PDB file of C-alpha atoms in Angstrom:
ATOM      1  CA  UNK A   1     141.512 172.539 216.443  1.00 41.00           C
ATOM      2  CA  UNK A   2     138.096 173.954 216.057  1.00 49.00           C
ATOM      3  CA  UNK A   3     137.572 172.344 212.629  1.00 50.00           C
ATOM      4  CA  UNK A   4     138.714 168.735 214.218  1.00 48.00           C
ATOM      5  CA  UNK A   5     135.929 169.339 217.054  1.00 74.00           C
ATOM      6  CA  UNK A   6     133.257 169.955 214.582  1.00 70.00           C
ATOM      7  CA  UNK A   7     134.357 166.883 212.458  1.00 76.00           C
ATOM      8  CA  UNK A   8     134.264 164.843 215.632  1.00 82.00           C
ATOM      9  CA  UNK A   9     131.029 166.271 216.629  1.00 79.00           C
ATOM     10  CA  UNK A  10     129.470 165.355 213.207  1.00 79.00           C
ATOM     11  CA  UNK A  11     130.721 161.704 213.793  1.00 85.00           C
ATOM     12  CA  UNK A  12     129.155 161.611 217.180  1.00 86.00           C
ATOM     13  CA  UNK A  13     125.828 162.949 215.888  1.00 83.00           C
ATOM     14  CA  UNK A  14     125.854 160.277 213.096  1.00 84.00           C
ATOM     15  CA  UNK A  15     126.533 157.650 215.748  1.00 86.00           C
ATOM     16  CA  UNK A  16     123.638 158.740 218.043  1.00 87.00           C
ATOM     17  CA  UNK A  17     121.181 159.237 215.111  1.00 84.00           C
ATOM     18  CA  UNK A  18     119.035 156.619 216.838  1.00 88.00           C
ATOM     19  CA  UNK A  19     118.440 158.674 219.797  1.00 89.00           C
ATOM     20  CA  UNK A  20     116.408 161.843 220.367  1.00 88.00           C
ATOM     21  CA  UNK A  21     118.161 165.062 221.552  1.00 86.00           C
ATOM     22  CA  UNK A  22     116.025 164.805 224.451  1.00 89.00           C
ATOM     23  CA  UNK A  23     117.404 161.204 225.459  1.00 92.00           C
ATOM     24  CA  UNK A  24     120.996 162.499 224.956  1.00 89.00           C
ATOM     25  CA  UNK A  25     120.431 165.371 226.994  1.00 90.00           C
ATOM     26  CA  UNK A  26     118.884 163.439 229.932  1.00 91.00           C
ATOM     27  CA  UNK A  27     121.665 160.948 229.766  1.00 90.00           C
ATOM     28  CA  UNK A  28     124.602 163.849 229.655  1.00 86.00           C
ATOM     29  CA  UNK A  29     122.925 165.695 232.560  1.00 88.00           C
ATOM     30  CA  UNK A  30     122.728 162.571 234.695  1.00 89.00           C
ATOM     31  CA  UNK A  31     126.215 161.568 234.118  1.00 86.00           C
ATOM     32  CA  UNK A  32     127.574 165.226 234.512  1.00 86.00           C
ATOM     33  CA  UNK A  33     125.803 165.333 237.877  1.00 84.00           C
ATOM     34  CA  UNK A  34     128.346 162.954 239.408  1.00 86.00           C
ATOM     35  CA  UNK A  35     130.954 165.471 238.748  1.00 80.00           C
ATOM     36  CA  UNK A  36     131.898 167.838 241.488  1.00 78.00           C
ATOM     37  CA  UNK A  37     133.309 170.582 239.534  1.00 76.00           C
ATOM     38  CA  UNK A  38     131.162 173.726 238.721  1.00 76.00           C
ATOM     39  CA  UNK A  39     129.642 173.228 235.474  1.00 78.00           C
ATOM     40  CA  UNK A  40     128.448 175.935 233.149  1.00 77.00           C
ATOM     41  CA  UNK A  41     125.357 175.822 230.956  1.00 78.00           C
ATOM     42  CA  UNK A  42     125.518 172.968 228.334  1.00 77.00           C
ATOM     43  CA  UNK A  43     124.140 175.378 225.652  1.00 74.00           C
ATOM     44  CA  UNK A  44     127.511 177.093 225.602  1.00 72.00           C
ATOM     45  CA  UNK A  45     129.536 174.106 224.989  1.00 75.00           C
ATOM     46  CA  UNK A  46     130.348 172.688 221.488  1.00 72.00           C
ATOM     47  CA  UNK A  47     128.631 169.320 222.590  1.00 77.00           C
ATOM     48  CA  UNK A  48     125.509 171.191 223.158  1.00 77.00           C
ATOM     49  CA  UNK A  49     124.694 170.878 219.603  1.00 74.00           C
ATOM     50  CA  UNK A  50     124.083 167.159 220.176  1.00 81.00           C
ATOM     51  CA  UNK A  51     121.261 168.066 222.327  1.00 81.00           C
ATOM     52  CA  UNK A  52     119.646 170.520 220.222  1.00 74.00           C
ATOM     53  CA  UNK A  53     120.013 168.989 216.805  1.00 69.00           C
ATOM     54  CA  UNK A  54     118.500 165.770 215.460  1.00 72.00           C
ATOM     55  CA  UNK A  55     121.358 164.934 213.219  1.00 70.00           C
ATOM     56  CA  UNK A  56     124.388 166.268 211.374  1.00 69.00           C
ATOM     57  CA  UNK A  57     122.360 167.070 208.192  1.00 71.00           C
ATOM     58  CA  UNK A  58     121.094 170.057 209.928  1.00 69.00           C
ATOM     59  CA  UNK A  59     124.454 171.409 210.315  1.00 71.00           C
ATOM     60  CA  UNK A  60     124.774 171.189 206.419  1.00 76.00           C
ATOM     61  CA  UNK A  61     121.681 173.064 205.683  1.00 75.00           C
ATOM     62  CA  UNK A  62     122.926 175.851 208.087  1.00 80.00           C
ATOM     63  CA  UNK A  63     126.304 175.902 206.500  1.00 81.00           C
ATOM     64  CA  UNK A  64     124.864 175.999 202.880  1.00 82.00           C
ATOM     65  CA  UNK A  65     122.899 179.083 203.780  1.00 85.00           C
ATOM     66  CA  UNK A  66     125.922 180.592 205.535  1.00 88.00           C
ATOM     67  CA  UNK A  67     127.951 180.223 202.323  1.00 87.00           C
ATOM     68  CA  UNK A  68     124.932 181.629 200.094  1.00 86.00           C
ATOM     69  CA  UNK A  69     124.817 184.612 202.652  1.00 87.00           C
ATOM     70  CA  UNK A  70     128.667 185.169 202.410  1.00 87.00           C
ATOM     71  CA  UNK A  71     128.565 185.318 198.676  1.00 86.00           C
ATOM     72  CA  UNK A  72     125.560 187.842 198.729  1.00 85.00           C
ATOM     73  CA  UNK A  73     127.589 190.005 201.176  1.00 86.00           C
ATOM     74  CA  UNK A  74     130.657 190.014 198.885  1.00 86.00           C
ATOM     75  CA  UNK A  75     128.610 190.731 195.887  1.00 85.00           C
ATOM     76  CA  UNK A  76     126.870 193.806 197.772  1.00 85.00           C
ATOM     77  CA  UNK A  77     130.018 194.937 199.403  1.00 88.00           C
ATOM     78  CA  UNK A  78     128.644 194.696 203.010  1.00 88.00           C
ATOM     79  CA  UNK A  79     129.953 193.744 206.238  1.00 91.00           C
ATOM     80  CA  UNK A  80     128.047 191.312 208.450  1.00 91.00           C
ATOM     81  CA  UNK A  81     127.280 194.262 210.755  1.00 93.00           C
ATOM     82  CA  UNK A  82     125.399 195.978 207.861  1.00 91.00           C
ATOM     83  CA  UNK A  83     123.382 192.986 207.049  1.00 91.00           C
ATOM     84  CA  UNK A  84     122.488 192.559 210.898  1.00 94.00           C
ATOM     85  CA  UNK A  85     121.287 196.136 211.011  1.00 94.00           C
ATOM     86  CA  UNK A  86     119.339 195.883 207.732  1.00 92.00           C
ATOM     87  CA  UNK A  87     117.557 192.733 209.187  1.00 93.00           C
ATOM     88  CA  UNK A  88     117.099 194.573 212.697  1.00 95.00           C
ATOM     89  CA  UNK A  89     114.299 196.773 211.351  1.00 91.00           C
ATOM     90  CA  UNK A  90     112.929 197.654 214.804  1.00 92.00           C
ATOM     91  CA  UNK A  91     116.509 198.345 216.102  1.00 92.00           C
ATOM     92  CA  UNK A  92     116.435 196.271 219.142  1.00 95.00           C
ATOM     93  CA  UNK A  93     119.831 194.963 218.842  1.00 95.00           C
ATOM     94  CA  UNK A  94     118.712 191.356 218.573  1.00 96.00           C
ATOM     95  CA  UNK A  95     117.068 189.226 215.952  1.00 95.00           C
ATOM     96  CA  UNK A  96     114.421 186.345 216.862  1.00 95.00           C
ATOM     97  CA  UNK A  97     113.886 183.593 214.394  1.00 93.00           C
ATOM     98  CA  UNK A  98     110.882 185.405 212.585  1.00 94.00           C
ATOM     99  CA  UNK A  99     112.928 188.588 212.188  1.00 94.00           C
ATOM    100  CA  UNK A 100     115.947 186.680 210.762  1.00 94.00           C
ATOM    101  CA  UNK A 101     113.558 184.843 208.326  1.00 91.00           C
ATOM    102  CA  UNK A 102     111.972 187.761 207.079  1.00 92.00           C
ATOM    103  CA  UNK A 103     115.065 189.926 206.779  1.00 92.00           C
ATOM    104  CA  UNK A 104     116.870 187.051 204.985  1.00 89.00           C
ATOM    105  CA  UNK A 105     113.629 186.538 202.772  1.00 88.00           C
ATOM    106  CA  UNK A 106     114.033 190.150 201.866  1.00 88.00           C
ATOM    107  CA  UNK A 107     117.788 190.069 201.173  1.00 86.00           C
ATOM    108  CA  UNK A 108     117.456 187.025 198.769  1.00 82.00           C
ATOM    109  CA  UNK A 109     114.551 188.601 197.067  1.00 83.00           C
ATOM    110  CA  UNK A 110     116.503 191.702 196.407  1.00 81.00           C
ATOM    111  CA  UNK A 111     119.690 189.725 195.331  1.00 74.00           C
ATOM    112  CA  UNK A 112     117.522 187.627 193.011  1.00 70.00           C
ATOM    113  CA  UNK A 113     116.078 190.805 191.345  1.00 61.00           C
ATOM    114  CA  UNK A 114     119.440 192.290 190.815  1.00 58.00           C
ATOM    115  CA  UNK A 115     121.297 189.140 189.787  1.00 55.00           C
ATOM    116  CA  UNK A 116     118.483 187.484 187.834  1.00 51.00           C
ATOM    117  CA  UNK A 117     118.946 184.139 189.212  1.00 48.00           C
ATOM    118  CA  UNK A 118     117.976 182.278 192.356  1.00 48.00           C
ATOM    119  CA  UNK A 119     120.784 181.690 194.893  1.00 53.00           C
ATOM    120  CA  UNK A 120     118.992 178.679 196.498  1.00 51.00           C
ATOM    121  CA  UNK A 121     117.680 175.815 194.657  1.00 47.00           C
ATOM    122  CA  UNK A 122     113.795 176.109 194.180  1.00 47.00           C
ATOM    123  CA  UNK A 123     113.272 172.750 195.914  1.00 43.00           C
ATOM    124  CA  UNK A 124     115.250 173.966 198.999  1.00 51.00           C
ATOM    125  CA  UNK A 125     113.309 174.647 202.138  1.00 57.00           C
ATOM    126  CA  UNK A 126     114.583 177.922 203.104  1.00 65.00           C
ATOM    127  CA  UNK A 127     112.618 177.812 206.469  1.00 78.00           C
ATOM    128  CA  UNK A 128     114.339 174.704 207.429  1.00 77.00           C
ATOM    129  CA  UNK A 129     117.689 176.263 206.710  1.00 81.00           C
ATOM    130  CA  UNK A 130     116.734 179.521 208.521  1.00 87.00           C
ATOM    131  CA  UNK A 131     115.809 177.307 211.654  1.00 86.00           C
ATOM    132  CA  UNK A 132     119.102 175.563 211.576  1.00 82.00           C
ATOM    133  CA  UNK A 133     121.097 178.708 210.864  1.00 87.00           C
ATOM    134  CA  UNK A 134     119.508 180.463 213.844  1.00 89.00           C
ATOM    135  CA  UNK A 135     120.478 177.488 216.276  1.00 82.00           C
ATOM    136  CA  UNK A 136     123.929 177.660 214.749  1.00 82.00           C
ATOM    137  CA  UNK A 137     124.304 181.381 215.586  1.00 87.00           C
ATOM    138  CA  UNK A 138     122.349 181.617 218.638  1.00 86.00           C
ATOM    139  CA  UNK A 139     125.511 180.274 220.810  1.00 79.00           C
ATOM    140  CA  UNK A 140     123.789 181.036 224.111  1.00 78.00           C
ATOM    141  CA  UNK A 141     120.389 179.452 223.220  1.00 77.00           C
ATOM    142  CA  UNK A 142     118.675 182.617 224.320  1.00 87.00           C
ATOM    143  CA  UNK A 143     116.233 182.514 221.519  1.00 90.00           C
ATOM    144  CA  UNK A 144     117.730 185.821 220.376  1.00 94.00           C
ATOM    145  CA  UNK A 145     120.731 186.453 218.045  1.00 95.00           C
ATOM    146  CA  UNK A 146     122.828 189.555 218.936  1.00 95.00           C
ATOM    147  CA  UNK A 147     125.452 191.311 216.782  1.00 95.00           C
ATOM    148  CA  UNK A 148     128.354 189.618 218.241  1.00 93.00           C
ATOM    149  CA  UNK A 149     126.650 186.100 217.460  1.00 91.00           C
ATOM    150  CA  UNK A 150     125.876 187.197 214.119  1.00 92.00           C
ATOM    151  CA  UNK A 151     129.400 188.584 213.290  1.00 91.00           C
ATOM    152  CA  UNK A 152     131.214 185.453 214.889  1.00 87.00           C
ATOM    153  CA  UNK A 153     129.623 183.318 212.019  1.00 87.00           C
ATOM    154  CA  UNK A 154     129.709 185.665 209.119  1.00 84.00           C
ATOM    155  CA  UNK A 155     133.109 187.269 209.941  1.00 80.00           C
ATOM    156  CA  UNK A 156     134.918 184.143 209.914  1.00 58.00           C
ATOM    157  CA  UNK A 157     135.799 181.698 207.227  1.00 53.00           C
ATOM    158  CA  UNK A 158     134.582 178.550 209.281  1.00 43.00           C
ATOM    159  CA  UNK A 159     131.442 177.704 211.022  1.00 43.00           C
ATOM    160  CA  UNK A 160     131.958 177.841 214.873  1.00 41.00           C
TER     161      UNK A 160
END
């Protein structure tokens, strides 16, 4: 069911490509204001991605990076929690975008040194992929990724 919802979300985003995320959010909030039910924050809804991403291509960049990281984890025999703690060098229990980018850069550099080959194409913009990954993992849009959010993406076999 979750996979079907992701596919539907991508179709919706492809359809809405002509509008900005801000325009989509404004429309959604004005429509939602007409409802009487209690409403949670849109950031926690699957449809929230429509308001935080320009198009569906950003999902593909994040998914590609997740696949590469899963391969790196498997080669190293590491669990997602191990990688999280390796990246969280200040032991705060959360990762911001800068910390995540530095940590992944270090992991990929070490992996490249051991494997002798680059896991990402040289033309690939790692920073754009890391930003897309950060938005994917930061489910509550708090600007920080905690261990549970990190594990939810890397423990599962599908992107949620």
